[in-house]
N, CA, C and O of each residue as an XYZ file, in Angstrom:
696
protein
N       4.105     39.259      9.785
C       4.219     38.880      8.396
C       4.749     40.053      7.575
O       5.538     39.992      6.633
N       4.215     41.049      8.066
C       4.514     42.583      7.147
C       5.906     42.758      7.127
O       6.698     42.767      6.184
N       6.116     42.940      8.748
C       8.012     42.961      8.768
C       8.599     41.624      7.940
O       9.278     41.827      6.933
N       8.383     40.551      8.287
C       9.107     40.027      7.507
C       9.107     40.215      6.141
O      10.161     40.380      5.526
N       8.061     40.206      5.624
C       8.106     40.921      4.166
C       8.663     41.948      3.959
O       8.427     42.294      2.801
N       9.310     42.661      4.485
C       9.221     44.129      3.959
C      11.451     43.854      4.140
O      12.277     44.400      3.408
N      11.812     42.724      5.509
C      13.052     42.887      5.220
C      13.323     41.447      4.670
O      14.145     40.666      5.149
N      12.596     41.235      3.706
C      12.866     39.887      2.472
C      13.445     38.713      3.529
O      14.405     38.075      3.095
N      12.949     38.356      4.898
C      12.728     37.364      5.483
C      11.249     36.407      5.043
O      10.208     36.209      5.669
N      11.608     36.056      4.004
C       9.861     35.230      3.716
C       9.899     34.116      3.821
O       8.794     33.608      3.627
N      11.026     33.111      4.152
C      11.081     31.558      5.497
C      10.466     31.971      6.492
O       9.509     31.342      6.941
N      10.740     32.693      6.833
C      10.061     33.507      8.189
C       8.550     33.505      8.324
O       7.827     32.969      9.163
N       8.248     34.330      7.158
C       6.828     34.361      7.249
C       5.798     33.539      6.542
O       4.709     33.938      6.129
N       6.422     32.036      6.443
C       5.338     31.140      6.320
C       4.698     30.640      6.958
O       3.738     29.984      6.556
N       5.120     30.827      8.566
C       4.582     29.622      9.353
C       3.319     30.681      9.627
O       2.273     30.036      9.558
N       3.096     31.913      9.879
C       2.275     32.840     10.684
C       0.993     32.786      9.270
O      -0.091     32.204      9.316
N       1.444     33.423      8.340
C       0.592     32.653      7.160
C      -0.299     31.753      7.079
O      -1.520     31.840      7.204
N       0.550     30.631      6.801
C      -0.207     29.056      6.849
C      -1.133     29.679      7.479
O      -2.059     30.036      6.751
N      -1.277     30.088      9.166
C      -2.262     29.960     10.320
C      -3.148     30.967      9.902
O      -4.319     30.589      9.848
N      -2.922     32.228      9.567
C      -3.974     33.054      9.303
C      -4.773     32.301      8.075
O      -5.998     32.348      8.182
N      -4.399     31.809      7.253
C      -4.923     31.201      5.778
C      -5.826     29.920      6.081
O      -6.895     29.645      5.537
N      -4.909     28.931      7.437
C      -6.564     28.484      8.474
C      -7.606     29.090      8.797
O      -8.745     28.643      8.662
N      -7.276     30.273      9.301
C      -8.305     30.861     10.008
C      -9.316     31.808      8.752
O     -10.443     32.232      9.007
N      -8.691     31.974      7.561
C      -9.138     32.859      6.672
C      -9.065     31.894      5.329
O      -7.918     31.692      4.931
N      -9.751     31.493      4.846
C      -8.884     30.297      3.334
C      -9.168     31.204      2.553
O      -8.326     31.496      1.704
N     -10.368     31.889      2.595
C     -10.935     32.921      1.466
C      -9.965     33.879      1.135
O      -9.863     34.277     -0.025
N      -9.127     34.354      2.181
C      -8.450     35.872      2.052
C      -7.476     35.889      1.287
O      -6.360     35.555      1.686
N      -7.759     36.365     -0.222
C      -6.863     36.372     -0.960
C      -5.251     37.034     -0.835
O      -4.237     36.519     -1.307
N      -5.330     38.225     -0.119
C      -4.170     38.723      0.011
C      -2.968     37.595      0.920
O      -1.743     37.535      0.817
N      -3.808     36.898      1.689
C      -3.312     35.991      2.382
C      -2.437     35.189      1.432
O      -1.207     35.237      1.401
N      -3.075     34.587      0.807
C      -2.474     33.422     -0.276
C      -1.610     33.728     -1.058
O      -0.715     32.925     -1.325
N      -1.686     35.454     -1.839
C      -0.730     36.107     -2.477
C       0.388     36.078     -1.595
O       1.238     35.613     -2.355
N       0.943     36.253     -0.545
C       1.831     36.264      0.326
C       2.324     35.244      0.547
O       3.552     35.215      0.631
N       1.769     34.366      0.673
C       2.021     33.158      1.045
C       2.761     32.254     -0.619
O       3.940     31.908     -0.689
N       2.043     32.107     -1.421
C       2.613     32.174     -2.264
C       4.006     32.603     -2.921
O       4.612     31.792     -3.622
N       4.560     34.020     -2.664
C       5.114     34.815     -2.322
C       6.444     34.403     -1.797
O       7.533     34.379     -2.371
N       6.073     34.039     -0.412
C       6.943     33.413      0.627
C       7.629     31.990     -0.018
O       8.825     31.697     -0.017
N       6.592     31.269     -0.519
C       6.725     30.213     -0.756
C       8.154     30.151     -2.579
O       8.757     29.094     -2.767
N       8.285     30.819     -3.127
C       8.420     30.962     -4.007
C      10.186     31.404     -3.976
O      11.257     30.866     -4.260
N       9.774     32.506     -3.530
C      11.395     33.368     -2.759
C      12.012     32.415     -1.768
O      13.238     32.332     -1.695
N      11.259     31.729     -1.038
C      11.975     30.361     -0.417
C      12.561     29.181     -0.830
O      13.328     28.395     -0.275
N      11.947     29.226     -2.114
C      12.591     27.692     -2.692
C      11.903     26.742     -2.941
O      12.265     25.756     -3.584
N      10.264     27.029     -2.204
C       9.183     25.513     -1.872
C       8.769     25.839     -3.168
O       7.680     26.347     -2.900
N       8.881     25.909     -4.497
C       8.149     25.825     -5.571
C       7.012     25.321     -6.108
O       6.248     25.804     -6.943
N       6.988     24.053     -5.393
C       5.948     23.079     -5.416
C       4.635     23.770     -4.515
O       3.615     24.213     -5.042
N       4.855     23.757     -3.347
C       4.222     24.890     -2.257
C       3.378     25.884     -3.452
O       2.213     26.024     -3.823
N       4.339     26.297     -3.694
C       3.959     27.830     -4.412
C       2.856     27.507     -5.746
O       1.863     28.200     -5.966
N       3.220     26.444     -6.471
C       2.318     25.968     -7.520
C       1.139     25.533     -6.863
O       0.190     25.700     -7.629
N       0.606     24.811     -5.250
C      -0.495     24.479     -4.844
C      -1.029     26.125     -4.206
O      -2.217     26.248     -3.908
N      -0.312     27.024     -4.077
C      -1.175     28.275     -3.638
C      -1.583     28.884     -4.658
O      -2.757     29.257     -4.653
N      -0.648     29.193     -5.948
C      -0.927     29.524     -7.245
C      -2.160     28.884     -7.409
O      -3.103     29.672     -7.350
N      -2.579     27.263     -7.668
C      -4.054     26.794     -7.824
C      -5.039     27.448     -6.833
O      -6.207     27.764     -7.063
N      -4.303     27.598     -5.619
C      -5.619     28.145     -5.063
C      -6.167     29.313     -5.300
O      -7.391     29.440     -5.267
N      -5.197     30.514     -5.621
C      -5.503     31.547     -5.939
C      -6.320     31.403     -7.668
O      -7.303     32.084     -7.963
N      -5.913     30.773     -8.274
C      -7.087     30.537     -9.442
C      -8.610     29.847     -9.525
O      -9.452     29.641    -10.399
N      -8.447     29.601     -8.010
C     -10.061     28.710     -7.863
C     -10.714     30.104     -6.946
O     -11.916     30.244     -6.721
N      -9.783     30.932     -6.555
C     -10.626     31.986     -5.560
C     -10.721     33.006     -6.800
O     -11.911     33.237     -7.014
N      -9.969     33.626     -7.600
C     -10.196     34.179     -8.776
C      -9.986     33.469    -10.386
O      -8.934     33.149    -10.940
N     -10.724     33.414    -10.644
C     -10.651     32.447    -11.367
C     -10.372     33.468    -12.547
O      -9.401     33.073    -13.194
N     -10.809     34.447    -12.959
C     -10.903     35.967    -14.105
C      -9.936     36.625    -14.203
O      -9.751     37.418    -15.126
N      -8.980     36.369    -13.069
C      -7.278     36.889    -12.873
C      -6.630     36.531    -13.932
O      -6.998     35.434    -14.352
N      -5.822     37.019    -14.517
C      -4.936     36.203    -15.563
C      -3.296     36.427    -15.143
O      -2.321     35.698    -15.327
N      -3.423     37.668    -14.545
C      -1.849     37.365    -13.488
C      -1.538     36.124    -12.566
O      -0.441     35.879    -12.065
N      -2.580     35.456    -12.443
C      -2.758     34.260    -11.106
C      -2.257     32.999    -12.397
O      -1.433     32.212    -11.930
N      -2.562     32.767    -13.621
C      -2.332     31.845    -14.374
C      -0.581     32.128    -14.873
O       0.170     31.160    -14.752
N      -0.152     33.096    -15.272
C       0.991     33.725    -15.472
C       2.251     33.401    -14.329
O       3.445     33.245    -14.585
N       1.525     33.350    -12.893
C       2.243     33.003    -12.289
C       2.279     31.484    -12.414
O       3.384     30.963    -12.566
N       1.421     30.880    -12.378
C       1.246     29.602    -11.987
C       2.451     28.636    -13.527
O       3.047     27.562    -13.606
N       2.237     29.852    -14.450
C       3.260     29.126    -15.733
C       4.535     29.323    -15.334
O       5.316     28.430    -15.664
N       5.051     30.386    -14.616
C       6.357     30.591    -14.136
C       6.763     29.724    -13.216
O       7.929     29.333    -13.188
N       5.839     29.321    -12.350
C       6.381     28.346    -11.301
C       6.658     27.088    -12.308
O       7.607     26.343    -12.061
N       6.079     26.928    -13.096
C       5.712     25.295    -14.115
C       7.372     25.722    -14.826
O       8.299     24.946    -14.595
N       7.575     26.760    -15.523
C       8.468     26.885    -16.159
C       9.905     26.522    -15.350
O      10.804     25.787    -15.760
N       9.823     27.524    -13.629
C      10.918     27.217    -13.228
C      11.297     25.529    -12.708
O      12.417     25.243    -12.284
N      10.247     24.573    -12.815
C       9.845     23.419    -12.574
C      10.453     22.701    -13.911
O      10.694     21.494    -13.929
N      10.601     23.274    -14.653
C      10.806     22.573    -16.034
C       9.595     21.555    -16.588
O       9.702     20.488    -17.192
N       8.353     22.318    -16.136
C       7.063     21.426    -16.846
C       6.231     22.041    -17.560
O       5.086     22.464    -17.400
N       7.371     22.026    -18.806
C       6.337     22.948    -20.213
C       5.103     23.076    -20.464
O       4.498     24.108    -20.754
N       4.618     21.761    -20.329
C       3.237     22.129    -21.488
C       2.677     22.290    -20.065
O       1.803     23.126    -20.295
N       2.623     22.111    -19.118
C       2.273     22.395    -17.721
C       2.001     23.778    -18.069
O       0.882     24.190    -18.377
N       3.463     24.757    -17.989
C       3.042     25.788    -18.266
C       2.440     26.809    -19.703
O       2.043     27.955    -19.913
N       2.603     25.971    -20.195
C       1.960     26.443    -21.373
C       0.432     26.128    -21.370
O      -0.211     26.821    -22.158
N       0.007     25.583    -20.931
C      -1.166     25.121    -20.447
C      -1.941     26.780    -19.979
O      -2.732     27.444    -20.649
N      -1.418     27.055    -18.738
C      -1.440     28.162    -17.763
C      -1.468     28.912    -18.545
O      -2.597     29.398    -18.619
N      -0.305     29.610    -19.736
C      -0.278     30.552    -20.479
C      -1.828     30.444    -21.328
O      -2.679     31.311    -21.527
N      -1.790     29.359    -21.621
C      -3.532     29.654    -22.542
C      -4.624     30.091    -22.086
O      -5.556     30.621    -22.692
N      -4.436     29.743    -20.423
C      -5.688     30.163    -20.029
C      -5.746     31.676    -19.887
O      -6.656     32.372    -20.335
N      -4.507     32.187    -19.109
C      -4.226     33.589    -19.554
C      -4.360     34.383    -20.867
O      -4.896     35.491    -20.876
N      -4.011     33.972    -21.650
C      -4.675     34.513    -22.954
C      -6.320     34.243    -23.251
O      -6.953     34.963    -24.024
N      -6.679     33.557    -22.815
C      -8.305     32.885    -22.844
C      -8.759     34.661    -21.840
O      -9.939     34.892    -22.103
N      -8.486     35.203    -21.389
C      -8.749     36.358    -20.088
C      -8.474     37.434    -20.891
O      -9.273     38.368    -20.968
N      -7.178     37.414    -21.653
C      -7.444     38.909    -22.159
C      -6.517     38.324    -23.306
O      -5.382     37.947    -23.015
N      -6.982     38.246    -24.594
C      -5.744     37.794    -26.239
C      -5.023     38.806    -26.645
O      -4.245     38.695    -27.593
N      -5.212     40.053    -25.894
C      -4.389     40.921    -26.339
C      -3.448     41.630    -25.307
O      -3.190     42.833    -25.316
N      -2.878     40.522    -24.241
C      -2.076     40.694    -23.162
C      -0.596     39.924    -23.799
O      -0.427     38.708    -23.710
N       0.316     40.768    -24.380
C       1.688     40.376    -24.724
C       2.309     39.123    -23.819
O       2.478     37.954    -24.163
N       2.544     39.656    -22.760
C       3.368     38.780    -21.746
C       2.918     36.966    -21.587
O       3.844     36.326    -21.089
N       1.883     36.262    -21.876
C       1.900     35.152    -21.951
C       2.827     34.702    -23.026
O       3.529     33.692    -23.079
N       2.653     35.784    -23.962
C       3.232     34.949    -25.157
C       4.672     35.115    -25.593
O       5.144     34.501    -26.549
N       5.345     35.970    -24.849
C       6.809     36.064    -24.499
C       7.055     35.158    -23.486
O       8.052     34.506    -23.796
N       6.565     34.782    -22.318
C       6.732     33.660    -21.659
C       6.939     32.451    -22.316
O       7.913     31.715    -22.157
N       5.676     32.206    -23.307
C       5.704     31.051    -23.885
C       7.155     30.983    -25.106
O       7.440     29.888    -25.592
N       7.661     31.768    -25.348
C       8.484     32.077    -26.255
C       9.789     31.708    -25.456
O      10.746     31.122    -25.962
N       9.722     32.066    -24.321
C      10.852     31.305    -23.584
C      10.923     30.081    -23.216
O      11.987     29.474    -23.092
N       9.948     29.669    -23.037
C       9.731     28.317    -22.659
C      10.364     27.203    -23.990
O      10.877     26.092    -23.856
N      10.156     27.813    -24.972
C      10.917     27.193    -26.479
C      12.271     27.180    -26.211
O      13.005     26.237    -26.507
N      12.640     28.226    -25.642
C      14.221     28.290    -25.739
C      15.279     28.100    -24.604
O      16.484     28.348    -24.647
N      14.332     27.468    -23.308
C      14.772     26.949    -22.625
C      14.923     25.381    -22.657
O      15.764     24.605    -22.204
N      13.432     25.195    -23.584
C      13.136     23.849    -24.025
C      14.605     22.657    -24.600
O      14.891     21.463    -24.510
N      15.191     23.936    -25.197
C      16.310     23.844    -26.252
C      18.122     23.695    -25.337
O      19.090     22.944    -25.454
N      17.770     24.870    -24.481
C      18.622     24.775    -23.883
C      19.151     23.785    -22.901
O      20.297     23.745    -22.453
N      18.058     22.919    -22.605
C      18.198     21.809    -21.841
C      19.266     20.431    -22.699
O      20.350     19.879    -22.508
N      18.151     20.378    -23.674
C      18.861     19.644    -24.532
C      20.593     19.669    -24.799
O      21.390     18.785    -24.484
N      20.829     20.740    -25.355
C      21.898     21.430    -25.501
C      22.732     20.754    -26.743
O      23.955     20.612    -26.744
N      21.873     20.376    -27.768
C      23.049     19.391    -28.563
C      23.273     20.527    -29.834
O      24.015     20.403    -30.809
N      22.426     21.611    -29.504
C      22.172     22.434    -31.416
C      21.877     21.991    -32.604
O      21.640     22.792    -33.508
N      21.846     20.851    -32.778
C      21.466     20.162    -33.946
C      20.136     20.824    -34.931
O      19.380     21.740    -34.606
N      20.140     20.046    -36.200
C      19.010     20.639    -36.727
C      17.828     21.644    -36.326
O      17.510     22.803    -36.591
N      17.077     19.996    -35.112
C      15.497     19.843    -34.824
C      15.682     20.883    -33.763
O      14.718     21.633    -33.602
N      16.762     21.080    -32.986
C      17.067     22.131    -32.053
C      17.091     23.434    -32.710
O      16.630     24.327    -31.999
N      17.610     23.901    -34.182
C      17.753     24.827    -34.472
C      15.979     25.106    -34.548
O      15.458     26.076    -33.997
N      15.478     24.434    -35.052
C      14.076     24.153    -35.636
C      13.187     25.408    -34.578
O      12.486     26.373    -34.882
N      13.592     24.873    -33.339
C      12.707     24.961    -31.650
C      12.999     26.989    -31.502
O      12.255     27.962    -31.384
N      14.197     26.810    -31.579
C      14.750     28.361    -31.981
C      14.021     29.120    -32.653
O      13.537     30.154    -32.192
N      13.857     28.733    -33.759
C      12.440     29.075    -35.057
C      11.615     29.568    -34.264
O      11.532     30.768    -34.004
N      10.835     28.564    -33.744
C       9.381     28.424    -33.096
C       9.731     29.541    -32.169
O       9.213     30.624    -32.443
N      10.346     29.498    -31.344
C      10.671     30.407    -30.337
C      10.783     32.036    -30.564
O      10.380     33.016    -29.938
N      11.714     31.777    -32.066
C      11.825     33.665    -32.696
C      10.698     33.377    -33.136
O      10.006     33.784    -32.204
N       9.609     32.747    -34.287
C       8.397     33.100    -34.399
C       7.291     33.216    -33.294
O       6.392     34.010    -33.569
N       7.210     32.646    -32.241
C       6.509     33.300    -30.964
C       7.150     35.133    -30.853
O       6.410     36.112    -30.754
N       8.416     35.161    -30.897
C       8.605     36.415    -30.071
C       8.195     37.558    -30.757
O       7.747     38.590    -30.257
N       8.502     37.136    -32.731
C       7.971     37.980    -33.341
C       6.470     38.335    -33.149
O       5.986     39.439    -33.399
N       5.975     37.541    -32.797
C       4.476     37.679    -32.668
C       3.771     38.566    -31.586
O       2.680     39.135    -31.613
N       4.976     38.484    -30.396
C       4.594     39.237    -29.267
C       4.928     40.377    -29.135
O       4.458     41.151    -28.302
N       6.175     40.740    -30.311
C       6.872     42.369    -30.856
C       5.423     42.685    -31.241
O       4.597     43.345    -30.611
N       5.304     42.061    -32.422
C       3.831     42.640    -33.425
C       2.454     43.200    -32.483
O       1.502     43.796    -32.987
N       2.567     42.915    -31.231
C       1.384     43.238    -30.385
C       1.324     44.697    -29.945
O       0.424     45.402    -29.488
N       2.563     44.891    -30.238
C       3.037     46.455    -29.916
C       3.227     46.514    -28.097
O       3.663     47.446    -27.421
N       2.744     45.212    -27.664
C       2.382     45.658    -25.975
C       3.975     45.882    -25.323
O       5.074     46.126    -25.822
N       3.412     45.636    -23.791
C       4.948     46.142    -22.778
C       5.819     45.201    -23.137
O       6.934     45.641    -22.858
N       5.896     44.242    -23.561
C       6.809     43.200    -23.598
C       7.526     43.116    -25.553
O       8.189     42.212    -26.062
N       7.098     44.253    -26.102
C       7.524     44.350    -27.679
C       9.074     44.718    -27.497
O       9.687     44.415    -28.520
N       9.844     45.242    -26.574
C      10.607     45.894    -26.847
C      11.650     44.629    -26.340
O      12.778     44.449    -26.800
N      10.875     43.645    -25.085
C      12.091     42.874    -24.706
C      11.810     41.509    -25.949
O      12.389     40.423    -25.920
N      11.097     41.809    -26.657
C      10.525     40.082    -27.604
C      11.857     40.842    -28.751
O      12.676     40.111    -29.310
N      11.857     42.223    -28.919
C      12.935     42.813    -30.102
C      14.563     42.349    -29.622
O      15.459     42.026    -30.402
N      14.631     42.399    -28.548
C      16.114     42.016    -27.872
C      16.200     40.862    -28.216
O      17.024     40.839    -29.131
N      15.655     39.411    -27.928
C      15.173     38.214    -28.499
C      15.449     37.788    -29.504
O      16.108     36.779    -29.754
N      14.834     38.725    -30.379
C      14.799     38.392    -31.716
C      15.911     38.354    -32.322
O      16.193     37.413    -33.064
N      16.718     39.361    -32.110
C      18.383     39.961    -32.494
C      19.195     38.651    -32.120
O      19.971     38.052    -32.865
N      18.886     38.351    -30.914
C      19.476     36.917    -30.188
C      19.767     36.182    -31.029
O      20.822     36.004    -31.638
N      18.054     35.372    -31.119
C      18.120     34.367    -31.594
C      18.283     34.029    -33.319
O      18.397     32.884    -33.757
N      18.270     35.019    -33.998
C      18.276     35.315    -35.471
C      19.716     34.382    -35.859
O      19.717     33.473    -36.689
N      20.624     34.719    -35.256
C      21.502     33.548    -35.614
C      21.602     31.924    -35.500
O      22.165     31.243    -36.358
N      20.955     31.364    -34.274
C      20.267     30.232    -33.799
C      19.373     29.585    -34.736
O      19.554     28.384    -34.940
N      18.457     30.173    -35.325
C      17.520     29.269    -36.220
C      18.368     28.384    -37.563
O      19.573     28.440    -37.812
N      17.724     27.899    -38.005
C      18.490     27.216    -39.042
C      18.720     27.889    -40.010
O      18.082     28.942    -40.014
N      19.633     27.672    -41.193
C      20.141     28.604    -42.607
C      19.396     27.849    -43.458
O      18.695     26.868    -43.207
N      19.697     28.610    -44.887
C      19.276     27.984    -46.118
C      20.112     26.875    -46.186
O      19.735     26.077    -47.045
N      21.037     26.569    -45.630
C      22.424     25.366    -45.663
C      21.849     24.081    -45.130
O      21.867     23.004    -45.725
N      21.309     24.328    -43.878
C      20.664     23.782    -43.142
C      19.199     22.416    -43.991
O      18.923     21.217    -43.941
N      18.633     23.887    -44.764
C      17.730     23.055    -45.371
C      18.001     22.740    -46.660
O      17.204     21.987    -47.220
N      19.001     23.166    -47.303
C      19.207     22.419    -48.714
C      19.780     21.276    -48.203
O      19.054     20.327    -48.499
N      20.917     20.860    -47.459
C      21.553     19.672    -46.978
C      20.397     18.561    -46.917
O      20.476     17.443    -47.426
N      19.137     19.158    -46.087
C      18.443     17.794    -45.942
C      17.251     17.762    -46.775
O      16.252     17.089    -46.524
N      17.382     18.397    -47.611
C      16.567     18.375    -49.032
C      15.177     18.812    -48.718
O      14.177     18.227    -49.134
N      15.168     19.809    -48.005
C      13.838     20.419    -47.136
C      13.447     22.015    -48.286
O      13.989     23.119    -48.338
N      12.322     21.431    -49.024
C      11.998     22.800    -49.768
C      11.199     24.223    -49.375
O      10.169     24.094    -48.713
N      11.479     25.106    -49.622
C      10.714     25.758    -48.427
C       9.515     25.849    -48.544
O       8.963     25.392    -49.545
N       8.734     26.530    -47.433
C       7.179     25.675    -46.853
C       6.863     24.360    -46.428
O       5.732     23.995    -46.106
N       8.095     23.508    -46.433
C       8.065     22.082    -45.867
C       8.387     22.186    -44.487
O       9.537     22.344    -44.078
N       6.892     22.056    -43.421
C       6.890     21.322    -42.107
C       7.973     20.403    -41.511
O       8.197     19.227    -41.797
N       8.588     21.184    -40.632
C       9.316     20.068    -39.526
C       8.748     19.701    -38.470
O       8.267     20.556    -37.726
N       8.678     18.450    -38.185
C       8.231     18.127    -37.108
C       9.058     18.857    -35.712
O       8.685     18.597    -34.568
């Protein structure tokens, strides 16, 4: 398992895995790997049922929920992962990185769509107001939420935007 890990063969090292993770279910390092494997391989799905397992064996981890939103995210199942992100913040509220995650998750949200319209510019908003929020934390992730911000500052909607649809300011968009 080691060699294969070590020369980024990790198809390789699922099958030997799986079997030790029979013989061991408890052994966390096991599952991290496996996980791991599963992930860098492509089985995403895989990887989201080891991710759960690793949150029922540590449940106080908040890297184990973080992952489990990334797999949701690369899945395209938002509130899935946003879900995950809360519980991670529920572990430590003053850990930046959920909430730059979640800040992407807005603006991928958007990007799917792809039409730019208003309610799209709107999502942009939400998205630079998440990132601002995760700058303001001062944590490791302030400096990439500042790159972000620069981004998306043109993306949100204008004053044009909201005089056109007769939106005064402090008026809620859905």
């Amino acid at each position: 398992v080691n060699s294969c890990l070590k020369n980024k063969e990790y198809e390789k090292a699922i099958s030997p895995l799986e079997f030790l993770i029979e013989s061991y279910p408890e052994e966390i390092a096991y599952v991290k790997k496996l996980v791991l494997c599963y992930y860098k391989s492509g089985f995403k799905n895989k990887a989201v049922v080891g991710d759960k397992k690793l949150i029922n064996l540590e449940p106080n981890e908040k890297q184990n929920y973080v992952s489990l939103a990334i797999l949701y995210k690369d899945l395209n199942q938002f509130a899935e992962a946003k879900n995950s992100l809360i519980e991670a913040v529920k572990i430590d509220p003053k850990w930046d990185y959920p909430l730059y995650i979640e800040a992407q998750l807005y603006e991928i949200a958007v990007q799917n769509c792809g039409s730019m319209d208003f309610v799209d510019k709107c999502v942009y908003q939400y998205s630079l107001n998440t990132y601002i929020s995760c700058k303001n934390m001062n944590g490791e992730y302030s400096d990439k939420a500042t790159e972000r911000i620069k981004i998306l500052s043109n993306a949100v909607p204008s004053k044009d935007d909201y005089f056109f649809r007769s939106l005064k300011k402090g008026t809620k968009v859905k």
